[in-house]
PDB file of C-alpha atoms in Angstrom:
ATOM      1  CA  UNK A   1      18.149-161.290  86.863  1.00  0.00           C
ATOM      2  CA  UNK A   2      16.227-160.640  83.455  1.00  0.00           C
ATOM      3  CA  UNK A   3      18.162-160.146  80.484  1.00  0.00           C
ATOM      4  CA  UNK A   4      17.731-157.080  78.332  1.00  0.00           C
ATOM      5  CA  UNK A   5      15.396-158.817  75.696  1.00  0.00           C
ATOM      6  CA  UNK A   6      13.164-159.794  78.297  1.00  0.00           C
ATOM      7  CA  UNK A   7      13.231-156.482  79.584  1.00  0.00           C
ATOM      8  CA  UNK A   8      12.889-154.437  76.045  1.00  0.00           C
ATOM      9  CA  UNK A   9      10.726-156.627  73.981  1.00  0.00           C
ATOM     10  CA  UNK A  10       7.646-156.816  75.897  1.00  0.00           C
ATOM     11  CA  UNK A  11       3.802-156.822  74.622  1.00  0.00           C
ATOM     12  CA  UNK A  12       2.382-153.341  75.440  1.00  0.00           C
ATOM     13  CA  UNK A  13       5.405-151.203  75.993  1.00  0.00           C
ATOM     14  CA  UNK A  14       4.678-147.496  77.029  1.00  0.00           C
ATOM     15  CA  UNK A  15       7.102-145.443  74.156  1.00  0.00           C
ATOM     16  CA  UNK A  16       4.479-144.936  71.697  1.00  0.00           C
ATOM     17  CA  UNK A  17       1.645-143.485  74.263  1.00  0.00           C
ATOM     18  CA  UNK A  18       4.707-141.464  76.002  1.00  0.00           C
ATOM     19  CA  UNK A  19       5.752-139.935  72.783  1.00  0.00           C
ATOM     20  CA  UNK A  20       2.145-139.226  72.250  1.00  0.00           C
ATOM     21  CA  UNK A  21       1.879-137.060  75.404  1.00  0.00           C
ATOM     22  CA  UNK A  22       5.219-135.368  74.640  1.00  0.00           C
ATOM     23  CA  UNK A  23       3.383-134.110  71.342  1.00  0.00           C
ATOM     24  CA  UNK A  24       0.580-132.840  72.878  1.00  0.00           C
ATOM     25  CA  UNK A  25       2.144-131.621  76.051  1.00  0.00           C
ATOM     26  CA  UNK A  26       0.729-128.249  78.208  1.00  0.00           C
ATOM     27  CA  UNK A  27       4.342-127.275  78.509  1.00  0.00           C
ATOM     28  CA  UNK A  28       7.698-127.121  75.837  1.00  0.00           C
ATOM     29  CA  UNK A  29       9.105-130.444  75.744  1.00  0.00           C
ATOM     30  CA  UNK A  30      12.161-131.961  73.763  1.00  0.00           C
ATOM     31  CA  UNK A  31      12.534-135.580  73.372  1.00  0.00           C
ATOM     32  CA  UNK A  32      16.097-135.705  72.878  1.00  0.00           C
ATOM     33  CA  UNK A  33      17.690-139.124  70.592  1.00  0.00           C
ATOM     34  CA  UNK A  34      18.945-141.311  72.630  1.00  0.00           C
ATOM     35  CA  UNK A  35      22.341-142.963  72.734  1.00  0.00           C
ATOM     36  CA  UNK A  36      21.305-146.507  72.245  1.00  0.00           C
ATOM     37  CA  UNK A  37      24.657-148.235  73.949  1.00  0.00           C
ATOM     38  CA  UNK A  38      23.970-146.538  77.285  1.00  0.00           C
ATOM     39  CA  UNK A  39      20.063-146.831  76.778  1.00  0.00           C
ATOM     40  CA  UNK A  40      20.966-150.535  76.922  1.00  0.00           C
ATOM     41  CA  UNK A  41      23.433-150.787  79.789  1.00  0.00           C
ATOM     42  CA  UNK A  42      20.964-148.595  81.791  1.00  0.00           C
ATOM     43  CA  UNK A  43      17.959-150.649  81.331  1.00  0.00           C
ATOM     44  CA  UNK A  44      19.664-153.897  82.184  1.00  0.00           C
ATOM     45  CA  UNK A  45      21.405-152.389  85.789  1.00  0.00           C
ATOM     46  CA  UNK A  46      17.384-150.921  86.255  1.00  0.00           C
ATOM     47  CA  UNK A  47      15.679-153.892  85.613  1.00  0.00           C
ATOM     48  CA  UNK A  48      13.074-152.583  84.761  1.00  0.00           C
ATOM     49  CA  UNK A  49      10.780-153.615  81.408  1.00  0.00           C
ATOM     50  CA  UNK A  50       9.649-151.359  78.679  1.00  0.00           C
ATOM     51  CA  UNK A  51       6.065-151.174  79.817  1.00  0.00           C
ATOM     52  CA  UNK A  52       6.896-148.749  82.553  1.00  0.00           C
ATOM     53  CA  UNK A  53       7.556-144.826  81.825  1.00  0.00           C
ATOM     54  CA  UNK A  54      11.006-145.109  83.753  1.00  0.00           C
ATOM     55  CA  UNK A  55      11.778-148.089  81.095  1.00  0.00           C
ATOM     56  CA  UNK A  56      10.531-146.919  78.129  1.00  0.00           C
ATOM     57  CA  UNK A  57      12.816-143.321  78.602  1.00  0.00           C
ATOM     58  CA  UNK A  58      15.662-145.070  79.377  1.00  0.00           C
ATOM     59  CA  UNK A  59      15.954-147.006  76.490  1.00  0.00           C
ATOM     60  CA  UNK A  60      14.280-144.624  73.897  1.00  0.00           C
ATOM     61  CA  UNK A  61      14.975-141.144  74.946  1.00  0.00           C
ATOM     62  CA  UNK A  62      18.104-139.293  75.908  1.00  0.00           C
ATOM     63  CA  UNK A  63      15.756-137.396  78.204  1.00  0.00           C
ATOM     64  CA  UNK A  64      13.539-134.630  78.410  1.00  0.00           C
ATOM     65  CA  UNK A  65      13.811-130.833  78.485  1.00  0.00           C
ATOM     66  CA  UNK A  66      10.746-129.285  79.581  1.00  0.00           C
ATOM     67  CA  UNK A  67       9.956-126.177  80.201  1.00  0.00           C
ATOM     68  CA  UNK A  68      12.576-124.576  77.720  1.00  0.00           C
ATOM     69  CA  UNK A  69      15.682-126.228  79.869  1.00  0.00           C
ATOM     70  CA  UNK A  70      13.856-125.055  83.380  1.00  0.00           C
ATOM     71  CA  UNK A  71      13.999-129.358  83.824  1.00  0.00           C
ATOM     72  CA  UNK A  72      15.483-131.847  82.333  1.00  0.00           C
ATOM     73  CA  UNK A  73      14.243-135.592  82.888  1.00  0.00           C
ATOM     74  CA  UNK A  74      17.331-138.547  82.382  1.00  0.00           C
ATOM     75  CA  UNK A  75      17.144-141.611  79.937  1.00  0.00           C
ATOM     76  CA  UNK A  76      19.835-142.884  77.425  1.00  0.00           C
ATOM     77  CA  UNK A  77      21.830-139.456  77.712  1.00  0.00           C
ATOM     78  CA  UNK A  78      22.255-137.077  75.078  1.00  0.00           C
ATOM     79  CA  UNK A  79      26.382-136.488  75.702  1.00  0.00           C
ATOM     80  CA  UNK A  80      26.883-134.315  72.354  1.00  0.00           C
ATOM     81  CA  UNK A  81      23.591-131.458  74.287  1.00  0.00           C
ATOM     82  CA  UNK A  82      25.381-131.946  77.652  1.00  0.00           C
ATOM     83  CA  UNK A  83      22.879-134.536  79.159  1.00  0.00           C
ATOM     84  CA  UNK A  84      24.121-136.852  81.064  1.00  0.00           C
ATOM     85  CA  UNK A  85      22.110-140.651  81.436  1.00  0.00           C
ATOM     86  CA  UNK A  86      20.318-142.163  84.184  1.00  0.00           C
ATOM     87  CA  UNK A  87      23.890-144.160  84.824  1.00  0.00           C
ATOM     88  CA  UNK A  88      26.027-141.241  84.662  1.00  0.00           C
ATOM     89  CA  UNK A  89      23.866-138.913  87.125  1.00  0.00           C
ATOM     90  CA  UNK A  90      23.572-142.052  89.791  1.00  0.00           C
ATOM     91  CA  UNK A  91      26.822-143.523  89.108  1.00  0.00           C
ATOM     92  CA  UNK A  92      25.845-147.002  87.613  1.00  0.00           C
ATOM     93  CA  UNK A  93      28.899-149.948  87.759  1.00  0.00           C
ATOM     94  CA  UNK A  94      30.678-149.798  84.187  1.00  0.00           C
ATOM     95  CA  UNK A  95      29.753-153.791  84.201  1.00  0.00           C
ATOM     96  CA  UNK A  96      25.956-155.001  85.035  1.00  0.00           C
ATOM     97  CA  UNK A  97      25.858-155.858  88.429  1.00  0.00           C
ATOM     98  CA  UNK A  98      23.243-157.756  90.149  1.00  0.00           C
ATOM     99  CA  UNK A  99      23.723-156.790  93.514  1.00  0.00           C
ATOM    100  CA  UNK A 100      24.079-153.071  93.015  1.00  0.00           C
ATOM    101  CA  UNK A 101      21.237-150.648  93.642  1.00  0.00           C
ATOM    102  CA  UNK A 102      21.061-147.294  94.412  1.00  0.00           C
ATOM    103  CA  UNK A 103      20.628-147.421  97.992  1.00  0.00           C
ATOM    104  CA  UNK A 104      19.644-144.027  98.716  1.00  0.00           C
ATOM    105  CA  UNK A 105      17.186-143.487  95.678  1.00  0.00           C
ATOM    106  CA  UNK A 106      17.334-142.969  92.121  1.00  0.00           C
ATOM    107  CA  UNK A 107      17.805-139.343  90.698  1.00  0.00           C
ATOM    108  CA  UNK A 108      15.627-139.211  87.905  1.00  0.00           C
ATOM    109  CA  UNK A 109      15.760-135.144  87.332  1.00  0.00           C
ATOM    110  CA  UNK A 110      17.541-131.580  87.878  1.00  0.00           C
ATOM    111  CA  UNK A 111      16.102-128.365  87.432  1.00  0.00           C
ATOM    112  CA  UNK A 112      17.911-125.504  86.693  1.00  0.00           C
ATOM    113  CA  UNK A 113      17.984-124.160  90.571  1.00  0.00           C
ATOM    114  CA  UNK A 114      19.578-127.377  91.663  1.00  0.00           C
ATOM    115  CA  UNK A 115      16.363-128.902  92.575  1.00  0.00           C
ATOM    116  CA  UNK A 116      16.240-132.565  92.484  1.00  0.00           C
ATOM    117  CA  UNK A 117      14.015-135.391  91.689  1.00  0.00           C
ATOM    118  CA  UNK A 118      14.806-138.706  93.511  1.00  0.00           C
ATOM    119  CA  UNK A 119      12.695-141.785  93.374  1.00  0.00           C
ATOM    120  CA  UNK A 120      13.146-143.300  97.092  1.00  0.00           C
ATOM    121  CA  UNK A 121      14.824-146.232  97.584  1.00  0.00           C
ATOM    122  CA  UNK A 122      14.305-149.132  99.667  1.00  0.00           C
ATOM    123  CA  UNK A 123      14.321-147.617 103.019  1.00  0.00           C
ATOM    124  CA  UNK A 124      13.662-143.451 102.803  1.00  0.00           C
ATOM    125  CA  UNK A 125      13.771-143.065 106.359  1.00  0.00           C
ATOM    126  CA  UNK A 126      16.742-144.758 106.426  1.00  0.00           C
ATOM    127  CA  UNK A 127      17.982-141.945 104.184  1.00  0.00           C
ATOM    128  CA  UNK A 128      16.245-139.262 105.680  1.00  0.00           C
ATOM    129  CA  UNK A 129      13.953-138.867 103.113  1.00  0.00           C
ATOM    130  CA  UNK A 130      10.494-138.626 103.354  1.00  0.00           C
ATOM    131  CA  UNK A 131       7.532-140.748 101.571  1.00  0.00           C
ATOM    132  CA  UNK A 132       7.400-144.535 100.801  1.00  0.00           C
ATOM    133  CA  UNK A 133       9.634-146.656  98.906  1.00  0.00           C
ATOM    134  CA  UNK A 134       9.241-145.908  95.165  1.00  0.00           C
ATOM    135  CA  UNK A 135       7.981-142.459  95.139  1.00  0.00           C
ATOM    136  CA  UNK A 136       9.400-139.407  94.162  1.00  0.00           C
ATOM    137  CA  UNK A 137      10.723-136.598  96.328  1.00  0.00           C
ATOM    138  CA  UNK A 138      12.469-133.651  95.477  1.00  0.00           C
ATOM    139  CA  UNK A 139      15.391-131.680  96.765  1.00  0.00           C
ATOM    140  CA  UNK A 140      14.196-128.044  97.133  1.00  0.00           C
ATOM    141  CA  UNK A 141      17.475-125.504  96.807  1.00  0.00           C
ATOM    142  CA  UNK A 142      14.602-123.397  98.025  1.00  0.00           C
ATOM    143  CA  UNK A 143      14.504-125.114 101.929  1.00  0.00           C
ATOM    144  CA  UNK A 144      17.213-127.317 102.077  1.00  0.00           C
ATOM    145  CA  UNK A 145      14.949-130.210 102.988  1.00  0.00           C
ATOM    146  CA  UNK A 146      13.291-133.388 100.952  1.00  0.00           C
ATOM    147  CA  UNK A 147       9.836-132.956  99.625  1.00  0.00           C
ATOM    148  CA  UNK A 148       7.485-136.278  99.600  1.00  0.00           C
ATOM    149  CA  UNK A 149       5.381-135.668  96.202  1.00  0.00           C
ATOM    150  CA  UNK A 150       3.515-138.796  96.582  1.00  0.00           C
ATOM    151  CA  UNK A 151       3.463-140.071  93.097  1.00  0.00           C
ATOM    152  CA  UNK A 152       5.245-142.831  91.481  1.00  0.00           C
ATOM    153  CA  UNK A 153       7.701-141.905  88.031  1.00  0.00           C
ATOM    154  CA  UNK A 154       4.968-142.604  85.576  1.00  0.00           C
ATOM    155  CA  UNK A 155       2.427-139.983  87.244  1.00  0.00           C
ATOM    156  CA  UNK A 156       5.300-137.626  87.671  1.00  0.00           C
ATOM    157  CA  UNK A 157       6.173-137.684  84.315  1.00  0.00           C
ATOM    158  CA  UNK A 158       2.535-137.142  83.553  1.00  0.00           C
ATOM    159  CA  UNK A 159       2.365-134.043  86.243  1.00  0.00           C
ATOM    160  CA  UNK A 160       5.243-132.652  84.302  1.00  0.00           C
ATOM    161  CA  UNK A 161       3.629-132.739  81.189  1.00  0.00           C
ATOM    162  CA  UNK A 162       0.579-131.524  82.081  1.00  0.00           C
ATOM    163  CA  UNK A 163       1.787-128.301  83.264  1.00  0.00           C
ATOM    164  CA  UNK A 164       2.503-129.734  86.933  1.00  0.00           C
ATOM    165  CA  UNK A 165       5.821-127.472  86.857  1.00  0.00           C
ATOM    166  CA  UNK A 166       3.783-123.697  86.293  1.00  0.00           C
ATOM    167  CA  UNK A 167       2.603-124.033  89.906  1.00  0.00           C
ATOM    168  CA  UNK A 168       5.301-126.059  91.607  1.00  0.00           C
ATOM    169  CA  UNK A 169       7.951-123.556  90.876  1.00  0.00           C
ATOM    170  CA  UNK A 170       5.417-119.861  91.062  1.00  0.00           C
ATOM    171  CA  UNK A 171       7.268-118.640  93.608  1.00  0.00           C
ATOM    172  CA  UNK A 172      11.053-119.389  92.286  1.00  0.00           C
ATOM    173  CA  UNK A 173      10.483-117.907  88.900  1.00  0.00           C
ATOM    174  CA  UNK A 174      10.910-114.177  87.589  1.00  0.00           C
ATOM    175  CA  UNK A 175       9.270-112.891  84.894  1.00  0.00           C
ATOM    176  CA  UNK A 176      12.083-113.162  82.624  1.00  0.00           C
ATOM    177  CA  UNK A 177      13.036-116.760  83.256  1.00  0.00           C
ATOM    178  CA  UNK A 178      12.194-118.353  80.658  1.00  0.00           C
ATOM    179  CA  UNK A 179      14.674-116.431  78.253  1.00  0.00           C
ATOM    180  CA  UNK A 180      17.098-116.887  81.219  1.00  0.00           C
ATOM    181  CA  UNK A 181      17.022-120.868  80.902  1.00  0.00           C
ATOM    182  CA  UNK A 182      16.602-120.845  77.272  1.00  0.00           C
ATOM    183  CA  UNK A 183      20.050-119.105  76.447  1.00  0.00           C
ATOM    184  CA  UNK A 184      21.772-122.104  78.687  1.00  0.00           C
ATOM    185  CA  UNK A 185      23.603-125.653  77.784  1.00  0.00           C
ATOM    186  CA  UNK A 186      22.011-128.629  79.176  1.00  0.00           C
ATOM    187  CA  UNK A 187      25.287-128.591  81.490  1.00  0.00           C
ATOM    188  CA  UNK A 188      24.526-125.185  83.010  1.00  0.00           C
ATOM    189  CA  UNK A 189      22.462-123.799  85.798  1.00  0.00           C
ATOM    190  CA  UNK A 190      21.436-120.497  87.413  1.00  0.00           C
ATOM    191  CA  UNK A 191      23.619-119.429  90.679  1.00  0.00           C
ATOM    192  CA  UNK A 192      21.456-117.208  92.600  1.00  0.00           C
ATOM    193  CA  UNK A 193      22.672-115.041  95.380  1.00  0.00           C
ATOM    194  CA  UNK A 194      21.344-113.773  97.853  1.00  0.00           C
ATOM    195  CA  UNK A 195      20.570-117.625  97.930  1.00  0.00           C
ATOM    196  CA  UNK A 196      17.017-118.826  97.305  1.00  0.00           C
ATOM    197  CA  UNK A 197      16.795-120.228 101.026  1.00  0.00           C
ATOM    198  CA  UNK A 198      18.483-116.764 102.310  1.00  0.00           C
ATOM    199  CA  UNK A 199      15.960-113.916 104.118  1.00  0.00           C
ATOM    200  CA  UNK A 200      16.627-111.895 101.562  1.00  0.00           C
ATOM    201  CA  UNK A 201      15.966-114.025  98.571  1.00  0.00           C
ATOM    202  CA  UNK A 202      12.598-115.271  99.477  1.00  0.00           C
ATOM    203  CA  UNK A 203      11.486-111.553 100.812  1.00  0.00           C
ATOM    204  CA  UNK A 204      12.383-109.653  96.927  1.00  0.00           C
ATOM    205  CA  UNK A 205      12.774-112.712  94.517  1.00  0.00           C
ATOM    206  CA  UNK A 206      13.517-110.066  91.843  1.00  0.00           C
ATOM    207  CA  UNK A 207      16.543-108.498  93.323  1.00  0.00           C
ATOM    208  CA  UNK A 208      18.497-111.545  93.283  1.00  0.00           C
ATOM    209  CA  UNK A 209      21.240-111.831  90.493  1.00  0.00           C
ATOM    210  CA  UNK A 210      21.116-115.056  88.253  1.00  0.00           C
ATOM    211  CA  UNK A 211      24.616-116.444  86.526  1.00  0.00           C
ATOM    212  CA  UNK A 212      24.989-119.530  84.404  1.00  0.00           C
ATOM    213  CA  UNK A 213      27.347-121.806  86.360  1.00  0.00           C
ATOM    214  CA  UNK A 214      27.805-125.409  85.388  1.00  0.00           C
ATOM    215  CA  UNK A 215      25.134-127.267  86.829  1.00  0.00           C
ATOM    216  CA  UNK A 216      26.898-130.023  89.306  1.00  0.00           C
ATOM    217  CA  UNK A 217      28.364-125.993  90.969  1.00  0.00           C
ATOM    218  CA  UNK A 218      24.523-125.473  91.796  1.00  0.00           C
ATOM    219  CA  UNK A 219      23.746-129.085  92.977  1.00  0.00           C
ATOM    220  CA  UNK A 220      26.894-129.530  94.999  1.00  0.00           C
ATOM    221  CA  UNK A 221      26.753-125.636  96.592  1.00  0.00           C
ATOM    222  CA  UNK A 222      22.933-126.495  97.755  1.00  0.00           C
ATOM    223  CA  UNK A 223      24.529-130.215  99.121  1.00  0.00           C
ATOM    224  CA  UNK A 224      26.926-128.963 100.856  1.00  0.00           C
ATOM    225  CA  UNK A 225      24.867-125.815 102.686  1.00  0.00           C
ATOM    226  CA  UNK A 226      22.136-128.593 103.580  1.00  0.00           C
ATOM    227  CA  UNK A 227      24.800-130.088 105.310  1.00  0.00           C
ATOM    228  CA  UNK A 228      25.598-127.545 107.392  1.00  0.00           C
ATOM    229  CA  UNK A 229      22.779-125.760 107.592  1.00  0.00           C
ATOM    230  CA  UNK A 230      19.673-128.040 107.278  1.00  0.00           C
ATOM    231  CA  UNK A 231      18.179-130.620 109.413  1.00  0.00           C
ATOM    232  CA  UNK A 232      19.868-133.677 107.605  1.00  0.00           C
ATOM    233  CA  UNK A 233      22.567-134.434 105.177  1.00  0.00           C
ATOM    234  CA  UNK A 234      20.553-134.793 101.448  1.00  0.00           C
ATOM    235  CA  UNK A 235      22.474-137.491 101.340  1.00  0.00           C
ATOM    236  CA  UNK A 236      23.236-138.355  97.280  1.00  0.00           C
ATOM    237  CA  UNK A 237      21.915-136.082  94.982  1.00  0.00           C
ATOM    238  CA  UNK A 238      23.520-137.551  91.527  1.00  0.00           C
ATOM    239  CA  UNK A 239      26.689-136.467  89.144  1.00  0.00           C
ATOM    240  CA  UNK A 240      25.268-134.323  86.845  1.00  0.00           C
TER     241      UNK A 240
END
């Protein structure tokens, strides 16, 4: 176990060049304040140092909203926006404890759909998720099934910022979306029926009607139709 100034004050920590890219970013981005109380309890149950992109957000940022709310990306939490931390969405012990870890991966990101971002844990297939130990995947409401995206947190991060998202998500998006996500809370979502994985929804996109609906409705109604519908359980996809 490393305690939290061995994990915060370290010699080239990655804030200031993060921050950097946030300013000059392809997309929208918010760097939300972050509540420094739970930006310390998170880092310590991570242990993880400063230096690293996960780090550095968790003890500096209350996340990111890219995209105009279309993602947001956890840190410290930004309760008083709706934001919940990196503790909150994967249910970190109220005490530091050195033998808990989040078996089944670490949710790291939501996006307005109910799409989630998931660094793998120890054993993925173990999970039923795809891709190695310590890379992201993602949860598309889209499918039903885990995505490998073969890139650690810091070059995810990076994709996002660079515009990763315009492409990723062509296909889910109408033209209007963007005022659509804009007009939500940080706590919301978009329902969409016919459902996106439905026939219908992936043959005329635009017909499908959109409501904001708190966003743990969208997560857990995509959960629980995996379940019964897709190849595997998803398994734990965060409290949001």
């Amino acid at each position: 176990m490393r305690e939290f100034d061995e994990l915060a004050d370290v010699a080239d920590p990655a804030w200031p060049e993060l921050r950097q890219a946030c300013a000059e970013s392809a997309v929208p981005v918010r760097v939300l304040p972050a509540d420094a109380d739970e930006g310390r309890r998170c880092l310590l149950q991570l242990q993880v140092t400063t230096r690293s992109v996960l780090g550095a957000l968790t003890l500096h940022c209350g996340g990111l909203v890219l995209d105009d709310g279309w993602l947001r990306v956890y840190g410290a939490g930004r309760a008083a926006e709706g934001l919940p931390s990196l503790g909150r969405v994967n249910g970190f012990p109220g005490e530091f404890d050195p033998h808990w870890h989040p078996a089944a991966g670490l949710v790291v990101g939501h996006d307005v759909l109910g799409g989630v971002f998931c660094l793998n844990g120890r054993d993925p297939a173990g999970s039923g998720r795809p891709g190695a130990p310590g890379q992201l995947t993602y949860f598309a409401p889209d499918t039903l099934e885990w995505e490998a995206l073969d890139m650690g947190h810091s070059a995810w991060v990076g994709w996002l910022l660079s515009g990763g998202t315009e492409r990723f998500y062509a296909g889910l998006r109408r033209p209007d979306w963007r005022a659509e996500v804009a007009a939500l809370d940080l706590s919301q979502g978009l329902s969409v029926f016919p459902f996106l994985w439905s026939e219908e929804a992936q043959r005329d996109l635009a017909a499908t009607s959109r409501r904001a609906v708190a966003l743990r409705e969208v997560v857990g109604l995509a959960a629980d139709f995996a379940r019964r519908l897709g190849p595997a359980d998803p398994g734990f996809l965060g409290e949001v």
